[in-house]
Amino acid sequence: MNYTSLSDYLKEKYNTKVYKLSLTSGCTCPNRDGTISYGGCIFCSEGGSGDFAAKGDDIDSQINQARALVDSKISSKIPPAERKYIAYFQSFTNTYGDEAYLQDLFAKVLSRPEIVGLSIGTRPDCLSDSMIQFLSELNQTKEVWVELGLQTIHESTATLINRGYPLSVFDDAYKRLTDAGLKVVVHLILGLPGETESQMLESVKYLADLSPTLFGIKLQLLHILRGTRLADMYESQPFHVFTLDEYCSLVGQCLKALPPETVIHRLTGDGPKRLLIAPTWSANKKLVLNTMTRFLASLPD
């Protein structure tokens, strides 16, 4: 079946493959520091969903570190001076903190010629009007995406995972961001405990009906990681986790439900192997990607 992957979108826009640099802003999360709750969402590791991000206080050092990791994947036919990257602030809540500092940080990153865009992971309840206005101004020169960790539209599941805000807060943030001309990427987790496949598809269809049309989506397989409250829950009362075939089938249904304009930023994701409890098959990234590619190719358009 046909869909627009992030790689396809970037190649078409920039005429070359573009790589993400996972960076760290130094922010924490209101769901960890006691403003809303402590400990974060139940699935979140100590890395704040940014276990693979570069570390360090100096942003230039982080960028150099992240570039060193991804440059081995780039063809030597592309000279270093011509390589392009998206700066991705992934871990924790990257609009939660000193706004002057964060605005300086984002502007500095986008000033680098090799950085063609900025992607900021955050919560919909941590977006002030002033921050949205600033990001909108940055977006006039280089592409800016705001990534929102919605995970589910179902309030009972949101309470279970300790998300910390109702769906109405997401709706409001989406409107304010898109009114400001910013592209929004929404994260959904497939396999949250207690949710049926029908409920997961309801979350996808909700996003499919957004106006304006959703720019991007990340479909994330639920990973149960050591050191999380989800791991404690799974060990005390085990719940069903997807098999690889079940997950591929559900992803196919999700893609069919989404508008063709929505860019698919992720189909599964992978957690740190040293922390992974389940599903263990997800640790074999090559197997997962090859199986999913074959499965999706077999589906009609």
mmCIF file of C-alpha atoms in Angstrom:
data_model
loop_
_atom_site.group_PDB
_atom_site.id
_atom_site.type_symbol
_atom_site.label_atom_id
_atom_site.label_comp_id
_atom_site.label_asym_id
_atom_site.label_seq_id
_atom_site.Cartn_x
_atom_site.Cartn_y
_atom_site.Cartn_z
ATOM 1 C CA MET A 1 0.000 0.000 0.000
ATOM 2 C CA ASN A 2 1.127 3.529 -0.679
ATOM 3 C CA TYR A 3 1.775 6.094 2.037
ATOM 4 C CA THR A 4 4.115 9.045 2.461
ATOM 5 C CA SER A 5 7.010 8.193 4.746
ATOM 6 C CA LEU A 6 9.082 10.851 6.470
ATOM 7 C CA SER A 7 12.056 9.847 4.332
ATOM 8 C CA ASP A 8 10.007 10.375 1.157
ATOM 9 C CA TYR A 9 8.741 13.754 2.371
ATOM 10 C CA LEU A 10 12.243 14.999 3.186
ATOM 11 C CA LYS A 11 13.798 13.702 -0.040
ATOM 12 C CA GLU A 12 11.144 15.450 -2.095
ATOM 13 C CA LYS A 13 11.538 18.721 -0.210
ATOM 14 C CA TYR A 14 15.329 18.846 0.105
ATOM 15 C CA ASN A 15 16.407 16.702 -2.877
ATOM 16 C CA THR A 16 18.522 14.489 -0.638
ATOM 17 C CA LYS A 17 18.180 12.168 2.320
ATOM 18 C CA VAL A 18 17.903 14.129 5.564
ATOM 19 C CA TYR A 19 18.900 12.689 8.931
ATOM 20 C CA LYS A 20 17.681 13.487 12.425
ATOM 21 C CA LEU A 21 20.056 14.594 15.150
ATOM 22 C CA SER A 22 18.613 13.661 18.559
ATOM 23 C CA LEU A 23 19.510 16.434 21.014
ATOM 24 C CA THR A 24 18.812 17.362 24.630
ATOM 25 C CA SER A 25 17.500 20.746 25.804
ATOM 26 C CA GLY A 26 17.985 20.109 29.521
ATOM 27 C CA CYS A 27 14.264 20.393 30.255
ATOM 28 C CA THR A 28 12.394 18.156 32.656
ATOM 29 C CA CYS A 29 8.636 17.483 32.644
ATOM 30 C CA PRO A 30 5.744 18.778 34.792
ATOM 31 C CA ASN A 31 4.648 15.176 35.083
ATOM 32 C CA ARG A 32 7.933 14.392 36.856
ATOM 33 C CA ASP A 33 8.787 17.417 38.987
ATOM 34 C CA GLY A 34 5.535 17.537 40.958
ATOM 35 C CA THR A 35 3.809 20.336 39.047
ATOM 36 C CA ILE A 36 1.313 17.777 37.757
ATOM 37 C CA SER A 37 2.670 14.518 39.126
ATOM 38 C CA TYR A 38 5.840 12.613 39.933
ATOM 39 C CA GLY A 39 7.509 9.848 37.965
ATOM 40 C CA GLY A 40 6.142 10.715 34.538
ATOM 41 C CA CYS A 41 3.946 8.541 32.360
ATOM 42 C CA ILE A 42 4.065 4.896 33.410
ATOM 43 C CA PHE A 43 5.865 3.786 30.218
ATOM 44 C CA CYS A 44 8.546 6.485 30.346
ATOM 45 C CA SER A 45 12.110 5.495 31.242
ATOM 46 C CA GLU A 46 14.566 7.673 33.130
ATOM 47 C CA GLY A 47 15.710 8.950 29.728
ATOM 48 C CA GLY A 48 12.336 10.598 29.192
ATOM 49 C CA SER A 49 11.795 8.837 25.846
ATOM 50 C CA GLY A 50 15.131 10.204 24.673
ATOM 51 C CA ASP A 51 17.426 7.310 25.535
ATOM 52 C CA PHE A 52 19.309 7.680 22.253
ATOM 53 C CA ALA A 53 19.745 11.477 22.393
ATOM 54 C CA ALA A 54 23.137 13.176 22.552
ATOM 55 C CA LYS A 55 24.087 14.452 25.994
ATOM 56 C CA GLY A 56 26.028 17.485 27.220
ATOM 57 C CA ASP A 57 25.459 21.107 28.198
ATOM 58 C CA ASP A 58 26.998 22.619 25.080
ATOM 59 C CA ILE A 59 24.645 22.362 22.089
ATOM 60 C CA ASP A 60 27.429 22.530 19.514
ATOM 61 C CA SER A 61 29.120 19.545 21.153
ATOM 62 C CA GLN A 62 25.816 17.676 21.140
ATOM 63 C CA ILE A 63 25.333 18.357 17.430
ATOM 64 C CA ASN A 64 28.855 17.190 16.649
ATOM 65 C CA GLN A 65 28.306 14.064 18.745
ATOM 66 C CA ALA A 66 24.974 13.319 17.048
ATOM 67 C CA ARG A 67 26.461 13.944 13.598
ATOM 68 C CA ALA A 68 29.244 11.480 14.301
ATOM 69 C CA LEU A 69 26.608 8.812 15.011
ATOM 70 C CA VAL A 70 24.578 9.347 11.838
ATOM 71 C CA ASP A 71 27.277 10.319 9.331
ATOM 72 C CA SER A 72 28.361 6.689 9.003
ATOM 73 C CA LYS A 73 24.979 6.074 7.337
ATOM 74 C CA ILE A 74 25.451 8.839 4.770
ATOM 75 C CA SER A 75 26.957 8.058 1.386
ATOM 76 C CA SER A 76 30.519 9.256 0.975
ATOM 77 C CA LYS A 77 29.357 10.681 -2.357
ATOM 78 C CA ILE A 78 27.656 13.459 -0.365
ATOM 79 C CA PRO A 79 30.370 15.823 0.918
ATOM 80 C CA PRO A 80 30.080 16.753 4.605
ATOM 81 C CA ALA A 81 29.348 20.381 3.674
ATOM 82 C CA GLU A 82 26.285 19.278 1.665
ATOM 83 C CA ARG A 83 24.721 17.013 4.286
ATOM 84 C CA LYS A 84 21.384 18.061 5.800
ATOM 85 C CA TYR A 85 19.832 17.372 9.195
ATOM 86 C CA ILE A 86 16.718 17.895 11.296
ATOM 87 C CA ALA A 87 17.499 18.911 14.896
ATOM 88 C CA TYR A 88 15.235 16.812 17.115
ATOM 89 C CA PHE A 89 14.744 17.738 20.764
ATOM 90 C CA GLN A 90 13.265 14.446 21.891
ATOM 91 C CA SER A 91 13.579 13.768 25.592
ATOM 92 C CA PHE A 92 11.177 15.134 28.217
ATOM 93 C CA THR A 93 9.197 18.361 27.569
ATOM 94 C CA ASN A 94 11.170 20.812 25.479
ATOM 95 C CA THR A 95 8.981 23.875 25.940
ATOM 96 C CA TYR A 96 8.886 23.511 29.730
ATOM 97 C CA GLY A 97 11.465 25.756 31.329
ATOM 98 C CA ASP A 98 13.137 29.140 30.914
ATOM 99 C CA GLU A 99 11.587 30.401 27.687
ATOM 100 C CA ALA A 100 14.357 32.934 27.005
ATOM 101 C CA TYR A 101 16.948 30.157 27.261
ATOM 102 C CA LEU A 102 14.925 27.782 25.088
ATOM 103 C CA GLN A 103 14.268 30.408 22.444
ATOM 104 C CA ASP A 104 17.978 31.238 22.264
ATOM 105 C CA LEU A 105 18.760 27.523 22.036
ATOM 106 C CA PHE A 106 16.308 26.853 19.199
ATOM 107 C CA ALA A 107 17.410 29.937 17.271
ATOM 108 C CA LYS A 108 21.087 28.993 17.647
ATOM 109 C CA VAL A 109 20.470 25.475 16.360
ATOM 110 C CA LEU A 110 18.535 26.691 13.328
ATOM 111 C CA SER A 111 21.265 29.204 12.491
ATOM 112 C CA ARG A 112 23.611 26.362 11.567
ATOM 113 C CA PRO A 113 23.640 25.904 7.781
ATOM 114 C CA GLU A 114 23.507 22.105 7.895
ATOM 115 C CA ILE A 115 20.311 22.190 10.002
ATOM 116 C CA VAL A 116 17.299 22.510 7.674
ATOM 117 C CA GLY A 117 14.577 22.033 10.271
ATOM 118 C CA LEU A 118 13.694 21.801 13.929
ATOM 119 C CA SER A 119 11.493 19.209 15.638
ATOM 120 C CA ILE A 120 10.455 19.823 19.242
ATOM 121 C CA GLY A 121 8.944 17.123 21.425
ATOM 122 C CA THR A 122 6.629 18.532 24.084
ATOM 123 C CA ARG A 123 3.279 18.313 25.859
ATOM 124 C CA PRO A 124 0.150 20.175 24.722
ATOM 125 C CA ASP A 125 -0.216 21.664 28.211
ATOM 126 C CA CYS A 126 3.256 23.261 28.031
ATOM 127 C CA LEU A 127 2.826 25.606 25.072
ATOM 128 C CA SER A 128 2.478 29.271 25.986
ATOM 129 C CA ASP A 129 1.213 31.774 23.424
ATOM 130 C CA SER A 130 4.611 33.471 23.480
ATOM 131 C CA MET A 131 6.443 30.223 22.693
ATOM 132 C CA ILE A 132 4.061 29.407 19.857
ATOM 133 C CA GLN A 133 4.552 32.902 18.448
ATOM 134 C CA PHE A 134 8.343 32.523 18.635
ATOM 135 C CA LEU A 135 8.266 29.124 16.912
ATOM 136 C CA SER A 136 5.982 30.545 14.253
ATOM 137 C CA GLU A 137 8.552 33.267 13.552
ATOM 138 C CA LEU A 138 11.358 30.670 13.301
ATOM 139 C CA ASN A 139 9.159 28.719 10.911
ATOM 140 C CA GLN A 140 9.337 31.617 8.446
ATOM 141 C CA THR A 141 13.001 30.823 7.768
ATOM 142 C CA LYS A 142 13.308 27.065 8.341
ATOM 143 C CA GLU A 143 10.798 24.293 8.932
ATOM 144 C CA VAL A 144 9.595 23.815 12.522
ATOM 145 C CA TRP A 145 7.586 20.832 13.742
ATOM 146 C CA VAL A 146 5.983 20.462 17.159
ATOM 147 C CA GLU A 147 5.603 16.856 18.336
ATOM 148 C CA LEU A 148 2.824 16.150 20.833
ATOM 149 C CA GLY A 149 2.692 12.960 22.902
ATOM 150 C CA LEU A 150 -1.047 12.273 22.867
ATOM 151 C CA GLN A 151 -0.714 8.433 22.992
ATOM 152 C CA THR A 152 -4.495 7.828 23.144
ATOM 153 C CA ILE A 153 -7.790 9.715 22.914
ATOM 154 C CA HIS A 154 -9.396 7.585 25.621
ATOM 155 C CA GLU A 155 -9.592 9.297 29.001
ATOM 156 C CA SER A 156 -9.602 6.059 31.006
ATOM 157 C CA THR A 157 -6.325 4.997 29.389
ATOM 158 C CA ALA A 158 -4.891 8.492 29.787
ATOM 159 C CA THR A 159 -5.591 8.246 33.516
ATOM 160 C CA LEU A 160 -4.055 4.767 33.693
ATOM 161 C CA ILE A 161 -0.817 5.887 32.013
ATOM 162 C CA ASN A 162 -0.676 9.082 34.104
ATOM 163 C CA ARG A 163 -0.689 11.367 31.047
ATOM 164 C CA GLY A 164 -1.798 14.306 33.140
ATOM 165 C CA TYR A 165 -4.121 16.246 30.812
ATOM 166 C CA PRO A 166 -7.523 15.725 29.135
ATOM 167 C CA LEU A 167 -8.128 15.457 25.385
ATOM 168 C CA SER A 168 -9.541 18.995 25.308
ATOM 169 C CA VAL A 169 -6.046 20.351 26.116
ATOM 170 C CA PHE A 170 -4.648 18.571 23.065
ATOM 171 C CA ASP A 171 -7.467 19.953 20.900
ATOM 172 C CA ASP A 172 -6.733 23.503 22.065
ATOM 173 C CA ALA A 173 -2.991 23.171 21.499
ATOM 174 C CA TYR A 174 -3.519 21.715 18.031
ATOM 175 C CA LYS A 175 -5.688 24.658 17.046
ATOM 176 C CA ARG A 176 -3.253 27.249 18.391
ATOM 177 C CA LEU A 177 -0.264 25.595 16.717
ATOM 178 C CA THR A 178 -1.908 25.159 13.331
ATOM 179 C CA ASP A 179 -3.414 28.662 13.460
ATOM 180 C CA ALA A 180 0.188 29.855 13.839
ATOM 181 C CA GLY A 181 1.203 27.933 10.723
ATOM 182 C CA LEU A 182 3.195 25.258 12.537
ATOM 183 C CA LYS A 183 3.326 21.615 11.508
ATOM 184 C CA VAL A 184 2.190 19.164 14.191
ATOM 185 C CA VAL A 185 3.327 15.555 14.627
ATOM 186 C CA VAL A 186 1.256 13.432 17.018
ATOM 187 C CA HIS A 187 2.523 10.351 18.872
ATOM 188 C CA LEU A 188 0.189 7.391 19.457
ATOM 189 C CA ILE A 189 1.134 4.252 21.372
ATOM 190 C CA LEU A 190 -0.348 1.003 20.098
ATOM 191 C CA GLY A 191 -0.780 -1.698 22.729
ATOM 192 C CA LEU A 192 -1.472 0.285 25.884
ATOM 193 C CA PRO A 193 -2.868 -2.007 28.604
ATOM 194 C CA GLY A 194 -6.633 -2.415 28.551
ATOM 195 C CA GLU A 195 -7.149 -0.952 25.085
ATOM 196 C CA THR A 196 -8.710 -3.012 22.312
ATOM 197 C CA GLU A 197 -7.615 -2.729 18.696
ATOM 198 C CA SER A 198 -10.923 -0.967 18.005
ATOM 199 C CA GLN A 199 -10.062 1.685 20.598
ATOM 200 C CA MET A 200 -6.597 2.149 19.120
ATOM 201 C CA LEU A 201 -8.145 2.655 15.686
ATOM 202 C CA GLU A 202 -10.573 5.171 17.208
ATOM 203 C CA SER A 203 -7.545 7.239 18.266
ATOM 204 C CA VAL A 204 -6.138 7.063 14.733
ATOM 205 C CA LYS A 205 -9.471 8.001 13.158
ATOM 206 C CA TYR A 206 -9.820 10.938 15.555
ATOM 207 C CA LEU A 207 -6.519 12.293 14.289
ATOM 208 C CA ALA A 208 -7.519 11.526 10.695
ATOM 209 C CA ASP A 209 -10.521 13.840 11.109
ATOM 210 C CA LEU A 210 -8.554 16.822 12.455
ATOM 211 C CA SER A 211 -8.846 20.124 10.642
ATOM 212 C CA PRO A 212 -6.528 21.263 9.249
ATOM 213 C CA THR A 213 -5.239 17.864 8.168
ATOM 214 C CA LEU A 214 -2.610 16.436 10.486
ATOM 215 C CA PHE A 215 0.909 16.930 9.112
ATOM 216 C CA GLY A 216 2.527 13.888 10.712
ATOM 217 C CA ILE A 217 2.010 10.896 12.963
ATOM 218 C CA LYS A 218 4.261 8.524 14.880
ATOM 219 C CA LEU A 219 2.848 5.071 15.555
ATOM 220 C CA GLN A 220 4.745 3.621 18.475
ATOM 221 C CA LEU A 221 4.694 0.002 19.574
ATOM 222 C CA LEU A 222 4.331 -0.180 23.353
ATOM 223 C CA HIS A 223 7.649 -1.169 24.891
ATOM 224 C CA ILE A 224 7.792 -2.408 28.451
ATOM 225 C CA LEU A 225 11.075 -1.139 29.867
ATOM 226 C CA ARG A 226 12.836 -1.980 33.099
ATOM 227 C CA GLY A 227 12.615 0.670 35.783
ATOM 228 C CA THR A 228 9.178 1.925 34.755
ATOM 229 C CA ARG A 229 5.869 1.647 36.542
ATOM 230 C CA LEU A 230 4.536 -0.122 33.449
ATOM 231 C CA ALA A 231 7.130 -2.852 34.054
ATOM 232 C CA ASP A 232 5.889 -3.257 37.641
ATOM 233 C CA MET A 233 2.324 -3.535 36.334
ATOM 234 C CA TYR A 234 3.292 -6.096 33.692
ATOM 235 C CA GLU A 235 5.231 -8.239 36.151
ATOM 236 C CA SER A 236 2.461 -8.260 38.764
ATOM 237 C CA GLN A 237 -0.475 -8.652 36.348
ATOM 238 C CA PRO A 238 0.779 -9.578 32.856
ATOM 239 C CA PHE A 239 -1.296 -8.268 29.959
ATOM 240 C CA HIS A 240 -1.269 -9.146 26.275
ATOM 241 C CA VAL A 241 1.480 -7.648 24.134
ATOM 242 C CA PHE A 242 1.345 -7.772 20.362
ATOM 243 C CA THR A 243 2.974 -10.478 18.322
ATOM 244 C CA LEU A 244 4.835 -9.143 15.285
ATOM 245 C CA ASP A 245 2.081 -10.354 12.925
ATOM 246 C CA GLU A 246 -0.636 -8.763 15.067
ATOM 247 C CA TYR A 247 1.237 -5.484 15.141
ATOM 248 C CA CYS A 248 1.794 -5.424 11.374
ATOM 249 C CA SER A 249 -1.911 -6.064 10.798
ATOM 250 C CA LEU A 250 -2.906 -3.196 13.088
ATOM 251 C CA VAL A 251 -0.436 -0.791 11.483
ATOM 252 C CA GLY A 252 -1.928 -1.622 8.091
ATOM 253 C CA GLN A 253 -5.391 -0.716 9.396
ATOM 254 C CA CYS A 254 -4.044 2.526 10.863
ATOM 255 C CA LEU A 255 -2.472 3.571 7.563
ATOM 256 C CA LYS A 256 -5.719 2.885 5.695
ATOM 257 C CA ALA A 257 -7.576 5.168 8.125
ATOM 258 C CA LEU A 258 -5.227 8.142 7.721
ATOM 259 C CA PRO A 259 -5.417 10.824 5.019
ATOM 260 C CA PRO A 260 -2.833 10.362 2.237
ATOM 261 C CA GLU A 261 -1.408 13.825 3.038
ATOM 262 C CA THR A 262 -0.398 12.815 6.559
ATOM 263 C CA VAL A 263 3.303 11.988 6.705
ATOM 264 C CA ILE A 264 4.139 8.738 8.506
ATOM 265 C CA HIS A 265 7.095 9.629 10.733
ATOM 266 C CA ARG A 266 7.303 6.257 12.459
ATOM 267 C CA LEU A 267 5.710 2.825 12.186
ATOM 268 C CA THR A 268 7.077 1.156 15.297
ATOM 269 C CA GLY A 269 10.111 2.529 17.179
ATOM 270 C CA ASP A 270 12.532 0.591 19.336
ATOM 271 C CA GLY A 271 13.504 0.777 22.994
ATOM 272 C CA PRO A 272 16.986 0.277 24.482
ATOM 273 C CA LYS A 273 17.754 -3.464 24.408
ATOM 274 C CA ARG A 274 19.314 -3.316 27.873
ATOM 275 C CA LEU A 275 15.954 -2.147 29.294
ATOM 276 C CA LEU A 276 13.511 -4.090 27.122
ATOM 277 C CA ILE A 277 11.244 -6.621 28.856
ATOM 278 C CA ALA A 278 8.576 -7.073 26.167
ATOM 279 C CA PRO A 279 7.829 -7.606 23.375
ATOM 280 C CA THR A 280 11.208 -9.236 22.867
ATOM 281 C CA TRP A 281 10.783 -9.540 19.087
ATOM 282 C CA SER A 282 10.975 -5.749 18.826
ATOM 283 C CA ALA A 283 14.687 -5.894 19.671
ATOM 284 C CA ASN A 284 15.378 -7.386 16.221
ATOM 285 C CA LYS A 285 14.981 -4.172 14.268
ATOM 286 C CA LYS A 286 15.953 -5.690 10.922
ATOM 287 C CA LEU A 287 13.382 -8.474 11.310
ATOM 288 C CA VAL A 288 10.667 -6.002 12.301
ATOM 289 C CA LEU A 289 11.299 -3.621 9.406
ATOM 290 C CA ASN A 290 11.613 -6.384 6.816
ATOM 291 C CA THR A 291 8.449 -8.131 8.020
ATOM 292 C CA MET A 292 6.489 -4.885 8.066
ATOM 293 C CA THR A 293 7.726 -3.866 4.621
ATOM 294 C CA ARG A 294 6.652 -7.199 3.128
ATOM 295 C CA PHE A 295 3.289 -7.057 4.881
ATOM 296 C CA LEU A 296 2.459 -3.504 3.787
ATOM 297 C CA ALA A 297 3.594 -4.248 0.219
ATOM 298 C CA SER A 298 1.059 -7.074 0.114
ATOM 299 C CA LEU A 299 -1.869 -4.779 0.936
ATOM 300 C CA PRO A 300 -3.923 -3.151 -1.826
ATOM 301 C CA ASP A 301 -3.770 0.616 -2.233
#
